[in-house]
Short mmCIF file of C-alpha atoms in Angstrom, two decimals:
data_model
loop_
_atom_site.label_atom_id
_atom_site.label_comp_id
_atom_site.label_asym_id
_atom_site.label_seq_id
_atom_site.Cartn_x
_atom_site.Cartn_y
_atom_site.Cartn_z
CA UNK A 1 18.00 -24.59 12.19
CA UNK A 2 14.79 -27.13 12.73
CA UNK A 3 13.09 -24.86 14.91
CA UNK A 4 13.26 -21.65 11.97
CA UNK A 5 12.37 -24.18 9.83
CA UNK A 6 9.55 -26.06 11.81
CA UNK A 7 8.79 -21.63 12.36
CA UNK A 8 8.49 -20.53 8.87
CA UNK A 9 6.77 -24.58 7.59
CA UNK A 10 3.89 -23.49 10.27
CA UNK A 11 3.82 -19.82 8.94
CA UNK A 12 2.99 -20.14 5.72
CA UNK A 13 1.36 -23.36 6.79
CA UNK A 14 -1.63 -20.60 7.73
CA UNK A 15 -1.64 -18.25 5.59
CA UNK A 16 -4.56 -17.46 3.01
CA UNK A 17 -4.75 -19.83 -0.23
CA UNK A 18 -4.10 -17.26 -2.74
CA UNK A 19 -6.53 -18.06 -4.77
CA UNK A 20 -9.60 -20.59 -2.91
CA UNK A 21 -11.04 -22.95 -4.82
CA UNK A 22 -13.89 -21.43 -6.85
CA UNK A 23 -11.55 -18.31 -8.12
CA UNK A 24 -12.55 -16.08 -6.48
CA UNK A 25 -10.35 -13.77 -4.79
CA UNK A 26 -10.52 -12.16 -2.03
CA UNK A 27 -8.24 -8.73 -2.02
CA UNK A 28 -7.83 -8.69 2.25
CA UNK A 29 -6.36 -11.39 1.92
CA UNK A 30 -4.08 -11.28 -0.28
CA UNK A 31 -3.53 -7.62 1.69
CA UNK A 32 -2.75 -9.69 4.79
CA UNK A 33 0.00 -11.53 2.75
CA UNK A 34 1.71 -8.13 2.00
CA UNK A 35 0.86 -6.56 5.19
CA UNK A 36 2.69 -9.51 6.92
CA UNK A 37 5.84 -10.23 4.68
CA UNK A 38 6.25 -6.66 4.73
CA UNK A 39 6.56 -6.75 8.58
CA UNK A 40 8.28 -9.20 8.53
CA UNK A 41 10.79 -7.72 5.80
CA UNK A 42 11.16 -4.32 8.47
CA UNK A 43 11.22 -6.90 11.36
CA UNK A 44 13.93 -8.54 9.46
CA UNK A 45 16.04 -4.80 8.22
CA UNK A 46 16.63 -3.74 11.41
CA UNK A 47 17.91 -6.98 12.41
CA UNK A 48 20.63 -6.70 10.46
CA UNK A 49 19.37 -9.47 8.43
CA UNK A 50 19.28 -8.41 4.57
CA UNK A 51 18.70 -12.10 3.57
CA UNK A 52 16.07 -12.75 5.48
CA UNK A 53 14.51 -10.39 3.34
CA UNK A 54 15.44 -11.16 0.46
CA UNK A 55 13.48 -14.07 1.13
CA UNK A 56 10.57 -12.53 2.22
CA UNK A 57 10.53 -9.65 -0.40
CA UNK A 58 10.36 -13.14 -2.47
CA UNK A 59 7.06 -14.54 -1.66
CA UNK A 60 5.52 -10.82 -1.50
CA UNK A 61 6.23 -10.33 -5.51
CA UNK A 62 4.01 -13.37 -5.80
CA UNK A 63 1.44 -11.56 -4.15
CA UNK A 64 2.06 -8.66 -6.06
CA UNK A 65 2.40 -11.15 -9.93
CA UNK A 66 -1.54 -12.51 -8.25
CA UNK A 67 -2.37 -8.58 -8.01
CA UNK A 68 -1.29 -7.51 -10.95
CA UNK A 69 -4.06 -10.13 -12.80
CA UNK A 70 -7.30 -8.18 -10.49
CA UNK A 71 -8.96 -6.59 -13.70
CA UNK A 72 -11.30 -4.54 -10.79
CA UNK A 73 -12.95 -5.44 -7.52
CA UNK A 74 -15.51 -3.55 -6.26
CA UNK A 75 -14.75 -1.16 -9.23
CA UNK A 76 -11.53 -0.03 -8.56
CA UNK A 77 -8.64 -0.99 -11.68
CA UNK A 78 -6.48 -3.53 -9.04
CA UNK A 79 -4.59 -4.53 -11.75
CA UNK A 80 -3.99 -1.84 -12.76
CA UNK A 81 -2.64 0.37 -9.64
CA UNK A 82 -0.21 -2.39 -8.59
CA UNK A 83 1.35 -2.78 -11.64
CA UNK A 84 1.56 2.29 -11.97
CA UNK A 85 2.59 2.29 -8.36
CA UNK A 86 3.34 -1.10 -6.39
CA UNK A 87 4.90 -2.49 -8.66
CA UNK A 88 7.86 -0.04 -9.53
CA UNK A 89 8.23 0.50 -5.62
CA UNK A 90 8.32 -2.67 -5.79
CA UNK A 91 10.94 -3.03 -8.40
CA UNK A 92 12.62 -0.36 -6.14
CA UNK A 93 13.22 -1.51 -2.60
CA UNK A 94 14.03 -5.45 -4.54
CA UNK A 95 16.87 -4.34 -6.23
CA UNK A 96 18.29 -1.83 -4.01
CA UNK A 97 18.32 -4.71 -1.56
CA UNK A 98 20.44 -7.18 -3.46
CA UNK A 99 23.29 -4.03 -3.67
CA UNK A 100 22.07 -2.91 -6.73
CA UNK A 101 21.98 0.88 -5.03
CA UNK A 102 23.78 -0.16 -2.23
CA UNK A 103 23.58 1.37 1.40
CA UNK A 104 20.84 3.42 2.97
CA UNK A 105 19.01 3.41 -0.22
CA UNK A 106 17.14 0.53 1.06
CA UNK A 107 15.98 2.49 3.75
CA UNK A 108 14.53 5.31 0.84
CA UNK A 109 13.41 2.43 -0.56
CA UNK A 110 11.38 0.30 1.37
CA UNK A 111 9.40 4.11 2.77
CA UNK A 112 9.38 4.56 -0.76
CA UNK A 113 7.17 1.51 -1.20
CA UNK A 114 4.43 1.42 2.09
CA UNK A 115 4.11 5.02 0.10
CA UNK A 116 2.71 3.31 -2.55
CA UNK A 117 0.69 0.93 -0.33
CA UNK A 118 -1.16 3.91 1.35
CA UNK A 119 -1.03 5.75 -2.14
CA UNK A 120 -3.39 2.58 -4.27
CA UNK A 121 -5.50 2.88 -0.67
CA UNK A 122 -5.84 6.31 -1.38
CA UNK A 123 -6.56 6.07 -4.81
CA UNK A 124 -9.63 3.64 -4.37
CA UNK A 125 -11.00 5.37 -1.41
CA UNK A 126 -9.44 3.58 1.58
CA UNK A 127 -7.70 6.55 3.13
CA UNK A 128 -8.29 5.21 6.05
CA UNK A 129 -6.05 2.13 5.30
CA UNK A 130 -2.83 3.21 6.28
CA UNK A 131 0.09 0.81 5.89
CA UNK A 132 3.38 2.95 8.13
CA UNK A 133 6.47 0.83 9.96
CA UNK A 134 6.25 -1.58 13.22
CA UNK A 135 8.85 -2.21 15.39
CA UNK A 136 6.74 -4.72 17.27
CA UNK A 137 7.10 -8.58 17.25
CA UNK A 138 4.19 -10.98 16.89
CA UNK A 139 5.25 -13.70 15.69
CA UNK A 140 6.59 -16.93 17.11
CA UNK A 141 10.46 -15.94 15.49
CA UNK A 142 13.95 -13.82 15.17
CA UNK A 143 14.58 -11.99 12.28
CA UNK A 144 18.40 -11.79 13.79
CA UNK A 145 20.66 -13.24 11.37
CA UNK A 146 22.02 -16.77 11.84
CA UNK A 147 25.28 -16.93 12.89
#
């Protein structure tokens, strides 16, 4: 159990701060956090580890909440887009993960979450940023359930 704790602690310690000391929000850092959490959720789901997927979805929720507080970022209304597009898809995914919808709905909800990400990118003229599932594990972490 200690190696898992250490790995999680190292991962969290190396994550960018969500709000730097000067309260200036770097959107790319928040998006990087979303990308990391989304990828770890996907790897967890692929390994059949819904408990770990739930852990990372909770971390992701905190980033989503931070994003909702951004009025604008280089003109696009980031907070409104997150509230209208990303948050509903994220909530549907969390509900399916918690078993409120059951079965393969989690996979469908996760796909819808990725589509919401890409929809926001298109709405902000960043259609060249395309989020897709990636089955490769670049992390020094196992995503298999602990027996």
